[in-house]
Short mmCIF file of C-alpha atoms in Angstrom, two decimals:
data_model
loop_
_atom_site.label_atom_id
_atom_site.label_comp_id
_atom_site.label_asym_id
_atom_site.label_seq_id
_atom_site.Cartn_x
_atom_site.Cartn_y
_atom_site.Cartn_z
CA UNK A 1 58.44 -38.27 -34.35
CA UNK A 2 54.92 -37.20 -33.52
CA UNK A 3 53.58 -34.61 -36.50
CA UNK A 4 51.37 -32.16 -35.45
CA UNK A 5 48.43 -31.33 -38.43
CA UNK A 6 48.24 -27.64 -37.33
CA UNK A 7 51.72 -26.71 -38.47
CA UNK A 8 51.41 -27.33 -42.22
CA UNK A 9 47.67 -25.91 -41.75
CA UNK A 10 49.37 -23.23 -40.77
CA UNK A 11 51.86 -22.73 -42.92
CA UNK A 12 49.67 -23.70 -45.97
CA UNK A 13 47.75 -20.53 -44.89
CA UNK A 14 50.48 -18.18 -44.59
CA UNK A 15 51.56 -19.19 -47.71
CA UNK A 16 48.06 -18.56 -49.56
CA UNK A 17 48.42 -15.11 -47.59
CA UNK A 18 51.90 -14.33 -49.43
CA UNK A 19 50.90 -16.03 -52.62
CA UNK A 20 50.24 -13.68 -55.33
CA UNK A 21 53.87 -11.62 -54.21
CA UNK A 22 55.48 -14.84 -53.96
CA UNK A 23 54.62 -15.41 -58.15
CA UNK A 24 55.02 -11.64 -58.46
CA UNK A 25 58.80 -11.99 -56.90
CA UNK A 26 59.01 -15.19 -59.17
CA UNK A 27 57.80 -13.73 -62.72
CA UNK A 28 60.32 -10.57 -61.67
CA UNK A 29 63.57 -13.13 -61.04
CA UNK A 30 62.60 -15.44 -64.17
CA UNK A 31 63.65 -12.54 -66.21
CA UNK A 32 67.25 -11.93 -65.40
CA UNK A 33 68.81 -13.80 -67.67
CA UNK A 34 71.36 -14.91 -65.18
CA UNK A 35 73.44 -17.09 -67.51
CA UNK A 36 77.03 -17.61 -65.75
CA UNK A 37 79.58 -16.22 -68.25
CA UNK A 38 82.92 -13.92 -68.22
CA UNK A 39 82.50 -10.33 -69.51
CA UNK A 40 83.62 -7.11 -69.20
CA UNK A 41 81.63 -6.42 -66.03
CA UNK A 42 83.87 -7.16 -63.67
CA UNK A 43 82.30 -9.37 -61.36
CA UNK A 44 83.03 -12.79 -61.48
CA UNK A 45 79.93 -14.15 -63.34
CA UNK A 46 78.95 -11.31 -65.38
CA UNK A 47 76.46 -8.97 -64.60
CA UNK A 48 73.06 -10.77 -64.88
CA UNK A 49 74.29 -12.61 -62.17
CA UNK A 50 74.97 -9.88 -60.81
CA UNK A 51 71.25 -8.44 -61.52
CA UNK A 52 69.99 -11.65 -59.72
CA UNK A 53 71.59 -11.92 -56.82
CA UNK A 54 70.81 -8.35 -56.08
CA UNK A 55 66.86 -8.78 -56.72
CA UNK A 56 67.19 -11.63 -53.84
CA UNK A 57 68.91 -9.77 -51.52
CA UNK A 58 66.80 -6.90 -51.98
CA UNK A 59 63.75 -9.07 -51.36
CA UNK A 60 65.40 -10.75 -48.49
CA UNK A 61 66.10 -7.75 -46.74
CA UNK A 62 63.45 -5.94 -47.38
CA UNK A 63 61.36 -8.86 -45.48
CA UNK A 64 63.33 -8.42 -42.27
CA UNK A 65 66.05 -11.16 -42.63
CA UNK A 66 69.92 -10.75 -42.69
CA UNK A 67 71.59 -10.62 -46.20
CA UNK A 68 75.14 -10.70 -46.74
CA UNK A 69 77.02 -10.52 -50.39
CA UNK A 70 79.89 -12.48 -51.19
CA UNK A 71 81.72 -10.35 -53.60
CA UNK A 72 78.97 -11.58 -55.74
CA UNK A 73 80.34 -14.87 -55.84
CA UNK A 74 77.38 -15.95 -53.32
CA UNK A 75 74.57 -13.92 -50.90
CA UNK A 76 72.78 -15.27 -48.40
CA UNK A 77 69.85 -14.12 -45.92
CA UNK A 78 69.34 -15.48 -42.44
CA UNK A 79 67.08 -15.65 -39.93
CA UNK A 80 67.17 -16.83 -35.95
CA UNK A 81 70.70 -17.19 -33.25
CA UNK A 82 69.85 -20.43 -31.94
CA UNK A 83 72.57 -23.22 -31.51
CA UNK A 84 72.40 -25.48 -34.35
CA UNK A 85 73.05 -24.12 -37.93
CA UNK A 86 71.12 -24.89 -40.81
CA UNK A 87 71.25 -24.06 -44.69
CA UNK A 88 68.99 -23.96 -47.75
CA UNK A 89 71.80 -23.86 -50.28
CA UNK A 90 70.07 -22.73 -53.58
CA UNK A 91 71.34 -21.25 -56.71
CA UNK A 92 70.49 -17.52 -59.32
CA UNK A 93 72.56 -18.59 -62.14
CA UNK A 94 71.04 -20.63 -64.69
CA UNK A 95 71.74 -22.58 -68.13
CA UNK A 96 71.74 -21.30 -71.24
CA UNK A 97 67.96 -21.35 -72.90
CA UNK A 98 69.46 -23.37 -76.03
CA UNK A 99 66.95 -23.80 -78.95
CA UNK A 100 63.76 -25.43 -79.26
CA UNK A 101 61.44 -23.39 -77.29
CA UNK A 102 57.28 -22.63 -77.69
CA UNK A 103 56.99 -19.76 -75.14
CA UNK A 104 59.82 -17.38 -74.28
CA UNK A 105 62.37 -18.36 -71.52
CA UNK A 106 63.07 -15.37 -70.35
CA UNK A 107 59.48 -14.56 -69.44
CA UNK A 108 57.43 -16.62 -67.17
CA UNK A 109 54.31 -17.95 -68.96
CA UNK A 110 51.30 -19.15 -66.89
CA UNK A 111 49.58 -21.83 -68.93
CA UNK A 112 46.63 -24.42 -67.76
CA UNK A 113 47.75 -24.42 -64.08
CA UNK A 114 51.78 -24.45 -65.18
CA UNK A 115 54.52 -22.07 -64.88
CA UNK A 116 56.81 -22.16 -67.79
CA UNK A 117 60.46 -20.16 -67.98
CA UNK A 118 64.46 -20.61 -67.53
CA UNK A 119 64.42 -21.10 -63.50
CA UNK A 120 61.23 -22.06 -62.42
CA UNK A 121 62.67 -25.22 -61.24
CA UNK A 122 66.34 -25.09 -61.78
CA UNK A 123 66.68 -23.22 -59.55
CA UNK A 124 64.86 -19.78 -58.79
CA UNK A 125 61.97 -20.92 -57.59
CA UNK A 126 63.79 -22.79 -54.91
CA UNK A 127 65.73 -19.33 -53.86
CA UNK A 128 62.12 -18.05 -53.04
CA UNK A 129 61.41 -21.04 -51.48
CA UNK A 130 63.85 -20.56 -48.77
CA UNK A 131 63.15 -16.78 -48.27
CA UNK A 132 59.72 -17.70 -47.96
CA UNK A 133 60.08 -20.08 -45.46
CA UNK A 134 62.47 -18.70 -43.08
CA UNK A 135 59.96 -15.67 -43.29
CA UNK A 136 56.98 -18.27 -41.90
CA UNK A 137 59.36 -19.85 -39.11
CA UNK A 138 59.80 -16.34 -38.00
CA UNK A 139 56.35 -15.12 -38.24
CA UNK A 140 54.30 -18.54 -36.89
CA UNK A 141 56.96 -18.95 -34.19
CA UNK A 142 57.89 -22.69 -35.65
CA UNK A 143 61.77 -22.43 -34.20
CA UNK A 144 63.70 -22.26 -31.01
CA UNK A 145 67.03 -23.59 -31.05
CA UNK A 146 68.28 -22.94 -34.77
CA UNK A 147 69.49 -20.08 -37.09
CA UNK A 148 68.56 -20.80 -40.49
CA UNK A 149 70.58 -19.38 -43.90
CA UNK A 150 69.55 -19.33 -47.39
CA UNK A 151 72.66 -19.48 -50.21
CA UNK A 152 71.95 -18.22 -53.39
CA UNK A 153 74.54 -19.25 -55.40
CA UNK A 154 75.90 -17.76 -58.88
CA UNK A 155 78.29 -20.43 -60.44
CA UNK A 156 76.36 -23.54 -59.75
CA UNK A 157 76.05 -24.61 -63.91
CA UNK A 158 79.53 -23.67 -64.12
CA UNK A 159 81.51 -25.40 -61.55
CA UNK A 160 80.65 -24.45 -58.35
CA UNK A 161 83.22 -22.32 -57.45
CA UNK A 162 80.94 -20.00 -56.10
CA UNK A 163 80.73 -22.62 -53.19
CA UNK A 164 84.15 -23.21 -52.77
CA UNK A 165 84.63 -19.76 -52.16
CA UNK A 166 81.87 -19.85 -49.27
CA UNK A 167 83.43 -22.74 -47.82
CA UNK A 168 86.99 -20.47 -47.42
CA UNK A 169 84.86 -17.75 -45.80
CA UNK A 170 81.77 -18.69 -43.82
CA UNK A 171 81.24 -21.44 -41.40
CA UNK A 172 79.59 -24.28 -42.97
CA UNK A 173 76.15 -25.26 -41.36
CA UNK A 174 75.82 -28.74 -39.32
CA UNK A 175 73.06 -29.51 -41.89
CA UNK A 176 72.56 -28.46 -45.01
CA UNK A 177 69.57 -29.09 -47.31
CA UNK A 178 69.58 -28.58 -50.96
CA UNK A 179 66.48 -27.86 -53.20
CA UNK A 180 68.11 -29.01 -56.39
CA UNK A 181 66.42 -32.28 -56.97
CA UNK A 182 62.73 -33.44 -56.01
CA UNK A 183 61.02 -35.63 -53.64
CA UNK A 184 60.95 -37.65 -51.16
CA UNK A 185 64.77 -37.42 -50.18
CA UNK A 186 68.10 -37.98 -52.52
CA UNK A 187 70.21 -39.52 -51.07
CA UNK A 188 72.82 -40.14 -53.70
CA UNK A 189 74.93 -38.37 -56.54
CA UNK A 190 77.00 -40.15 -59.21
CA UNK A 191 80.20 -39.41 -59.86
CA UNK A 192 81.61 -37.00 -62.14
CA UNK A 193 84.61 -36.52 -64.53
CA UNK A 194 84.52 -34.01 -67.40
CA UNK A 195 86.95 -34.38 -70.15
CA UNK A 196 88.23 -34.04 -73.70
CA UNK A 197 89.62 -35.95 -75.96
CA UNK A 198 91.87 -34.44 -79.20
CA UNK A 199 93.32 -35.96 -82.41
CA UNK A 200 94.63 -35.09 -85.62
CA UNK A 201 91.87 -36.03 -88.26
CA UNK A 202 92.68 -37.52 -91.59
CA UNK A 203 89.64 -35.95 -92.85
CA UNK A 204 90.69 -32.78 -94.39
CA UNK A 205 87.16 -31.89 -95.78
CA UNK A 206 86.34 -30.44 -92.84
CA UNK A 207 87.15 -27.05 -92.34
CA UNK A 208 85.32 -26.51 -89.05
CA UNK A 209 83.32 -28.26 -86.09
CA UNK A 210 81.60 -26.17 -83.99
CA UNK A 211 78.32 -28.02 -81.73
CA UNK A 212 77.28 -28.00 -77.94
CA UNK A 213 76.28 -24.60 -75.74
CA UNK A 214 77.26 -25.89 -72.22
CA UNK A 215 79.41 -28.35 -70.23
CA UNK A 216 76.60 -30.43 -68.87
CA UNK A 217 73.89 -30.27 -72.03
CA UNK A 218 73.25 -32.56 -74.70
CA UNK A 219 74.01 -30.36 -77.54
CA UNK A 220 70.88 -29.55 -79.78
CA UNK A 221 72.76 -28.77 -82.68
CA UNK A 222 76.35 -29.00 -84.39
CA UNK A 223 77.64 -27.60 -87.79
CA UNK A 224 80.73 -28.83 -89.74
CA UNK A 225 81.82 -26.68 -93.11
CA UNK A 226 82.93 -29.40 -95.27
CA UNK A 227 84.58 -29.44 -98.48
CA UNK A 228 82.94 -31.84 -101.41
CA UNK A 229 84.61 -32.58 -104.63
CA UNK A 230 82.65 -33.17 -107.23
CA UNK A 231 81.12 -36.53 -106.32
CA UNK A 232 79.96 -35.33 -103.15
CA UNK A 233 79.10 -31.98 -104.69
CA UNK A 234 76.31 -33.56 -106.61
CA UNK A 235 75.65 -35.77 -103.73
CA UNK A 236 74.72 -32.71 -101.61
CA UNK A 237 73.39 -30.77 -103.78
CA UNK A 238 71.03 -33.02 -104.85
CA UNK A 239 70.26 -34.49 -101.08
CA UNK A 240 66.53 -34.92 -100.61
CA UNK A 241 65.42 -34.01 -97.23
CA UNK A 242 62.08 -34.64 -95.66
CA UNK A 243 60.21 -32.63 -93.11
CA UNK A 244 62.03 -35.02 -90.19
CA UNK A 245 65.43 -35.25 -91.60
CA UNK A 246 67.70 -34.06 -89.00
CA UNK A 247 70.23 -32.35 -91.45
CA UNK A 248 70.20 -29.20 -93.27
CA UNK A 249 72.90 -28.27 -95.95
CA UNK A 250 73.84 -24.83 -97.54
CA UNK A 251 75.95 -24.32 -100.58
CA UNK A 252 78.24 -21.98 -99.02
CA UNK A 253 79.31 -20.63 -102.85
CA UNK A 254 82.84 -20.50 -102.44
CA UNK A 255 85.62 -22.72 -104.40
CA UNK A 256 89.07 -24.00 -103.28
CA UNK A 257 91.06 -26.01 -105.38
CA UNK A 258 87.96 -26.74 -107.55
CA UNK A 259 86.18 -27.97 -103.95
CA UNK A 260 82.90 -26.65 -102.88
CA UNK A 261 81.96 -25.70 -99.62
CA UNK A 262 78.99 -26.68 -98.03
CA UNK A 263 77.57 -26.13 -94.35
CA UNK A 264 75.85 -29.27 -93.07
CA UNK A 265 73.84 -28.86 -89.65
CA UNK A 266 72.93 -31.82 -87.51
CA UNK A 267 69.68 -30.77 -85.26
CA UNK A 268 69.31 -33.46 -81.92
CA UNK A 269 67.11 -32.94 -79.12
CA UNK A 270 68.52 -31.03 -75.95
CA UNK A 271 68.66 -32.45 -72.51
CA UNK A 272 70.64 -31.96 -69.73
CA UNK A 273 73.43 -34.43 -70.23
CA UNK A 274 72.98 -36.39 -66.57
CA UNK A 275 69.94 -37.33 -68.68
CA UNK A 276 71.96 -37.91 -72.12
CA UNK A 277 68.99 -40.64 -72.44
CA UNK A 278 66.35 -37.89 -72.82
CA UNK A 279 68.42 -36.35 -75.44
CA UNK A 280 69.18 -36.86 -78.85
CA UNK A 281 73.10 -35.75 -79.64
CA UNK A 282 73.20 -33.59 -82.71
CA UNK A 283 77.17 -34.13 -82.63
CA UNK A 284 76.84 -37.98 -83.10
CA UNK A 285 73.24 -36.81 -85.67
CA UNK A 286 76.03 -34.82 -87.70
CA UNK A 287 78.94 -37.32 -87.58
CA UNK A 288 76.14 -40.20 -88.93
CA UNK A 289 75.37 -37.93 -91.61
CA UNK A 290 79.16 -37.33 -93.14
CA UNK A 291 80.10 -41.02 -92.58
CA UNK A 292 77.71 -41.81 -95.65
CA UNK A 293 79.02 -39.46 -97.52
CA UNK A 294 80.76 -40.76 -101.06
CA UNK A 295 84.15 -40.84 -102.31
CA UNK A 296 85.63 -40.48 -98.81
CA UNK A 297 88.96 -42.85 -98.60
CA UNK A 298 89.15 -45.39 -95.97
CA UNK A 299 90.85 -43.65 -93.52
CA UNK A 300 88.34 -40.60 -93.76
CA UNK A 301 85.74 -42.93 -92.94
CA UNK A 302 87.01 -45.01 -90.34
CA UNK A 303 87.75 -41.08 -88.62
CA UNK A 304 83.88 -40.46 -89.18
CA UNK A 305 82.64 -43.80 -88.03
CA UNK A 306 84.39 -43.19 -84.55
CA UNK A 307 83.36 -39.51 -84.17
CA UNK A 308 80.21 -41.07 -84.63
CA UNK A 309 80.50 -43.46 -81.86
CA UNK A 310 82.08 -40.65 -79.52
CA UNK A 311 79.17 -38.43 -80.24
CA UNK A 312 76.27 -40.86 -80.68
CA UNK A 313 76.39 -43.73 -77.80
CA UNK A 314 75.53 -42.19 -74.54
CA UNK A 315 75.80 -45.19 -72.04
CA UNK A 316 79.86 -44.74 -72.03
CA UNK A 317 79.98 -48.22 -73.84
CA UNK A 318 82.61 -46.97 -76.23
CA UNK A 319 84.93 -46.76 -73.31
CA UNK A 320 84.11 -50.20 -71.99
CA UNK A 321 81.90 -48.83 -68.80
CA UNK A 322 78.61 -49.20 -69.68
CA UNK A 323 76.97 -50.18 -66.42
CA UNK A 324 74.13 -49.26 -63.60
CA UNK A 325 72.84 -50.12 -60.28
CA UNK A 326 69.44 -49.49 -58.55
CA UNK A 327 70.02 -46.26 -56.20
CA UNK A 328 71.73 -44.48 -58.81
CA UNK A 329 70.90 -45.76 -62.28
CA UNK A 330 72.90 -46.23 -65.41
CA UNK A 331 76.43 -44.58 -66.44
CA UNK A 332 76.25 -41.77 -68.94
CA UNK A 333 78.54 -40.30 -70.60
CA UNK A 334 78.20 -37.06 -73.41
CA UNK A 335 79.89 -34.88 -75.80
CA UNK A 336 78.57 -31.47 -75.35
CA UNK A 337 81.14 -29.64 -77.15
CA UNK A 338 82.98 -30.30 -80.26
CA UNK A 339 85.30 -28.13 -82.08
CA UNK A 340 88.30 -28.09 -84.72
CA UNK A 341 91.44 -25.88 -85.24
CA UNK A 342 93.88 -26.48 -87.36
CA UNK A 343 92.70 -30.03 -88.51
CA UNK A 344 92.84 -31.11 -84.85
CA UNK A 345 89.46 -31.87 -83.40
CA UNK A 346 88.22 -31.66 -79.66
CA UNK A 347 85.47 -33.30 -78.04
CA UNK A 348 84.13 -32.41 -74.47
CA UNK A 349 82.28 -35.14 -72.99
CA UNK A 350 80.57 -35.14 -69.31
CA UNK A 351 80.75 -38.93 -67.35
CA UNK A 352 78.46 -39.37 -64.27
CA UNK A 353 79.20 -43.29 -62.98
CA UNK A 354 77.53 -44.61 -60.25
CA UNK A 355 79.25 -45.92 -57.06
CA UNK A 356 79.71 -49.37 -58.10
CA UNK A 357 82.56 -48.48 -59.76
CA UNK A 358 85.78 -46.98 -58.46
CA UNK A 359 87.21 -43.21 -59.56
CA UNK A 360 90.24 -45.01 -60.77
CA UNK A 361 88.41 -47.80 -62.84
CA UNK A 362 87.17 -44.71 -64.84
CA UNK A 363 90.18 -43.00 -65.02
CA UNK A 364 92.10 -46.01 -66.25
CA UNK A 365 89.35 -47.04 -69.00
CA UNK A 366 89.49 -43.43 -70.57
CA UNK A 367 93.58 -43.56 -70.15
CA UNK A 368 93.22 -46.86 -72.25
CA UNK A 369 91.01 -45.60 -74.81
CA UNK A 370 93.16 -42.89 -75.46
CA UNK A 371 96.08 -44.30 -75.90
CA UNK A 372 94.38 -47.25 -77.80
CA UNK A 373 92.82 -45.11 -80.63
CA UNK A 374 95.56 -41.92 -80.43
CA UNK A 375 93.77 -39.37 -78.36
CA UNK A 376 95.56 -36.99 -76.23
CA UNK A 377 93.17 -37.00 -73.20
CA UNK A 378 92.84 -34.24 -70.29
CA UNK A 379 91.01 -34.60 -67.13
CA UNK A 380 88.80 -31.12 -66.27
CA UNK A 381 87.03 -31.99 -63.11
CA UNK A 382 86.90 -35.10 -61.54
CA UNK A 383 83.89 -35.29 -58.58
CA UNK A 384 83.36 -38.70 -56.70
CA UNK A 385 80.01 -39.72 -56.18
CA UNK A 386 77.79 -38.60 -53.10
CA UNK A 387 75.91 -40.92 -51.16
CA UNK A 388 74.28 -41.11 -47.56
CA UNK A 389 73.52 -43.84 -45.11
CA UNK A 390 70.28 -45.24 -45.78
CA UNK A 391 69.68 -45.23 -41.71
CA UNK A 392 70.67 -41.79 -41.17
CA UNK A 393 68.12 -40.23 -39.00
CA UNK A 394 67.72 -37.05 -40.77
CA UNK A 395 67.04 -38.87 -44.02
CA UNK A 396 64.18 -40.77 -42.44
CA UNK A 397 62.35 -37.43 -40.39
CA UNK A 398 62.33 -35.34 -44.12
CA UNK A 399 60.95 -38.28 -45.86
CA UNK A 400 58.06 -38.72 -43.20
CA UNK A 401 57.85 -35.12 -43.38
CA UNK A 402 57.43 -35.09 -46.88
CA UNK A 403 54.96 -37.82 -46.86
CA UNK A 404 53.11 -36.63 -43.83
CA UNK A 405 52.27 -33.52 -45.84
CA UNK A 406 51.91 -34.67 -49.40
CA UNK A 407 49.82 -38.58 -47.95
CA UNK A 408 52.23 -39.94 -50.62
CA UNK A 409 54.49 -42.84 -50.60
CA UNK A 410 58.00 -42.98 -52.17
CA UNK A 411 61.37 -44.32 -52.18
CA UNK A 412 64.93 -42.89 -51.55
CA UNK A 413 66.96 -42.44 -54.63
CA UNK A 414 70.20 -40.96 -56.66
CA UNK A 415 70.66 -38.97 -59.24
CA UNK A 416 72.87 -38.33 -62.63
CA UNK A 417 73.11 -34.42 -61.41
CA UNK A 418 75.61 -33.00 -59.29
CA UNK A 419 74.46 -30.07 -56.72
CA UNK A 420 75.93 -28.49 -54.04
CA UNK A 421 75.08 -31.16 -51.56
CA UNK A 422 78.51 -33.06 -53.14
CA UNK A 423 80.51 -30.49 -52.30
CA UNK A 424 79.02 -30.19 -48.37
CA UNK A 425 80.24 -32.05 -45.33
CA UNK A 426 76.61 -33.09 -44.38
CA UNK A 427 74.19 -32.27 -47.28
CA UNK A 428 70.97 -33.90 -48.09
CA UNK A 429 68.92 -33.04 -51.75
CA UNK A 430 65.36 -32.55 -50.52
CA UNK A 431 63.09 -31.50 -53.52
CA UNK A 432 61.66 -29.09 -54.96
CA UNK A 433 60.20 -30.68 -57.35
CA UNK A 434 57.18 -33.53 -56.81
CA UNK A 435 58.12 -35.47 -60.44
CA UNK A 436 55.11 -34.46 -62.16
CA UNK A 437 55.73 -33.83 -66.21
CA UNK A 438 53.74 -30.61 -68.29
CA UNK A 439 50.51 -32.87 -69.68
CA UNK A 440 50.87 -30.67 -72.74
CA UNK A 441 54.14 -29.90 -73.58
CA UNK A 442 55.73 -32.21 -76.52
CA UNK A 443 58.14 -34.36 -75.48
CA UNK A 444 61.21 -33.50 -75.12
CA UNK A 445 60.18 -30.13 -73.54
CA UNK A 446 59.38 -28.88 -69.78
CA UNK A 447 62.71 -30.81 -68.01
CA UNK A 448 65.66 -28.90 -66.24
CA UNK A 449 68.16 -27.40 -68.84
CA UNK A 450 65.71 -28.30 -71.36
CA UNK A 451 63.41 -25.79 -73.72
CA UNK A 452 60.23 -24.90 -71.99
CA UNK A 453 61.20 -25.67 -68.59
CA UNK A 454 58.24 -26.10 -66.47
CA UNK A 455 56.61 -26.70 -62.94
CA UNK A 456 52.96 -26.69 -61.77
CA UNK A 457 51.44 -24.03 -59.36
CA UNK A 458 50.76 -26.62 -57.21
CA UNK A 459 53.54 -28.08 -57.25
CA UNK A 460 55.41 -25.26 -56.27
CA UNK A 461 52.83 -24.20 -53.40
CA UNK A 462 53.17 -27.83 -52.28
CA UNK A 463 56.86 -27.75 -51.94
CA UNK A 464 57.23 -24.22 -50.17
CA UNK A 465 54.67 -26.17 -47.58
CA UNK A 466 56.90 -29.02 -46.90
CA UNK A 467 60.07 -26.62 -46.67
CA UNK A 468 58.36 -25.03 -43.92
CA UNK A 469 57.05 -28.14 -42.28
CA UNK A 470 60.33 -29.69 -42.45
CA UNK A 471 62.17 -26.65 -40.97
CA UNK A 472 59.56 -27.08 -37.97
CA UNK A 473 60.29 -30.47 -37.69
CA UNK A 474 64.54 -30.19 -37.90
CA UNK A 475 64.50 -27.47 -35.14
CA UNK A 476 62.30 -30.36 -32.88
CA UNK A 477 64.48 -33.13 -33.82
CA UNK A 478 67.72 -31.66 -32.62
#
């Protein structure tokens, strides 16, 4: 295709010219806290959802574009009544903040060039994004033939039910990009199953298990109130902990049966769990802790040493799948949630395998364990992997596009993270984000579904440049 210079001159300066209400519109979305849930509002993702989805409509409409609500399950805004269809499906609901952060998450904080809050990448900023551009096709007169829709989604971290709901009601579009990712072009999404595991334990010292926050984070913390006898009384009472020690314990000052209980924290280090290998799991931190305990009996400890394993090992190696390929990268597997009632214990773990294997290998390794180590095992959502040709035409124009804006070279690639495009008959994940890490935030910090979550001004003027660009370029190519 030939690029012409003038159109991302030109939309580089419209952007500049809608700048400062662009942040404005972003600082003023940031702080909905738009965490998915089920309350008393009566809409179907509580009301902050709710809140969010309105603000973006608003905006939308208020900038001359076509909103529609649906039932607060979804909105979108369009622009254009050309022939071919195209979509920018982004989402308004967002993770929960977790612990661990330096600035506030509901707030966005502008620090050394960097915007730091819940959203500013995952995925608010990209909602903007697309109102934004299909404002600039509009006004620079970039489009003939296409109409062009935004979705703002409000159940993306929870399922994605949201878009199975649009896909009931509204015609899907011919091509649909998704600003879930970053650059150049994904073209690629592991599989998925979520599951639990449960089990009587032998251990009865523990009372209660209670760690994780969300279905697809590493938890940063889990608790267990455990009661000592006398050994391990002394043994915890007298615990020496050092300024890095992962563990905190708490005399709880009650008695049963001449037992003392004692609340024993295990702190990790949150990630989002299609990362597990940026994270630190404070389930498996906590189970490592108890297994050293003294005067357990056999039994107890073999129960410990496998929660341990369950809860440590993120590479799914404990089921016998540990494995990886280029595109996509290695299998991880997660427990983000552990509880116990009744002496029974439950572990929720989240599996994202690459393509090289088979849904059913999966399925019949976890079967296996289970029955192998007496686990009653249930299936929660089981997504196959995602993946494009690496010839497809459309693939190739957005990575030139991309690269004909940014001068940079990359490579096509997969992902651990599921996003709408898995869920879409023709859906390619096309940024937002250029890679780039927060110089001076520890590590650990600044990721998606991580504490300080973070992107760079000019990162996110950058990207709102190629969306436009690219939406140029798509209404050319067909």
């Amino acid at each position: 295709m030939q690029w012409d210079d003038s159109v991302k001159e030109r939309a580089l300066e419209y952007i500049r010219a809608h700048w400062e209400e662009f942040l404005r519109d972003l600082y003023e979305l940031v702080a909905i806290p738009s965490v998915g849930c089920e309350d008393d509002s009566g809409y179907p993702y509580g009301k902050e959802c709710v809140r969010a989805l309105d603000y973006v409509l608003a905006l939308a409409k208020r900038k001359g574009l076509e909103v529609y609500n649906g039932g607060y399950h979804y909105g979108l805004a369009s622009w254009g009544s050309g022939s071919h269809h195209i979509g920018i499906f982004s989402h308004v609901d967002v993770v929960a903040a977790g612990e661990g952060w330096i600035y506030p998450a509901f707030q966005c904080t502008q620090e050394q060039g960097w915007l730091i809050g819940r959203g500013v990448g995952d995925d608010k900023h990209a909602a903007l994004l697309g109102i934004l551009a299909l404002c600039a096709v509009r006004d620079l007169n970039l489009s003939t033939d296409c109409r062009f829709t935004v979705y703002f989604g409000c159940c993306e971290e929870r399922g994605m039910m949201d878009l199975d709901i649009y896909l009931k009601e509204q015609a899907e579009p011919e091509l649909c990009l998704v600003p879930d990712i970053r650059f150049p072009v994904c073209i690629a999404e592991k599989g998925r199953f979520h599951f639990s595991l449960s089990k009587e334990l032998c251990n009865t010292h523990l009372t209660k298990v209670s760690g994780g926050i969300a279905a697809n984070i590493v938890p940063p913390s889990a608790t267990v109130e455990f009661l000592a006898d006398s050994v391990q009384a002394n043994y915890l009472t007298d615990y020496e902990k050092d300024p890095e020690d992962p563990i905190e314990i708490k005399d709880c000052g009650e008695k049963n049966s001449g037992m003392t209980c004692f609340r024993i924290t295990g702190h990790g280090k949150q990630s989002s769990s299609s990362m597990a290998f940026h994270g630190r799991n404070a389930v498996g931190v906590l189970f490592h802790f108890l297994e050293s305990l003294p005067s357990l009996s056999q039994e107890e400890k073999a129960d410990l040493a496998e929660l341990d394993r369950l809860g440590t090992q993120w590479d799914g190696a404990v089921f016998g799948l540990a494995c990886g390929d280029e595109t996509m990268g290695a299998l991880t597997c997660s427990c983000v949630l552990a509880s116990l009632e009744q002496g029974r214990i439950c572990m929720d773990f989240d599996l994202r395998y690459p393509a090289i294997l088979q849904r059913e290998e999966v399925k019949t390794a976890l079967e296996s364990y289970a029955e192998a180590h007496g686990w009653s095992l249930a299936l929660r959502v089981d997504s196959p992997p995602h993946c494009l040709d690496l010839q497809d035409g459309m693939v190739q124009l957005l990575y030139d596009c991309w690269s004909h804006v940014t001068g940079k070279n990359g490579r096509l690639f997969g992902i651990g993270g599921g996003t709408y495009a898995r869920k879409l008959k023709y859906a390619i994940g096309f940024g937002p984000h250029d890679g780039e890490q927060c110089p001076f935030l520890p590590e650990g910090h600044g990721s998606i579904h991580g504490p300080d979550e973070a992107r760079s001004l000019k990162n996110l003027m950058e990207s709102v440049q190629i969306y436009i660009t690219a939406l140029w370029a798509i209404d050319r190519y067909l």
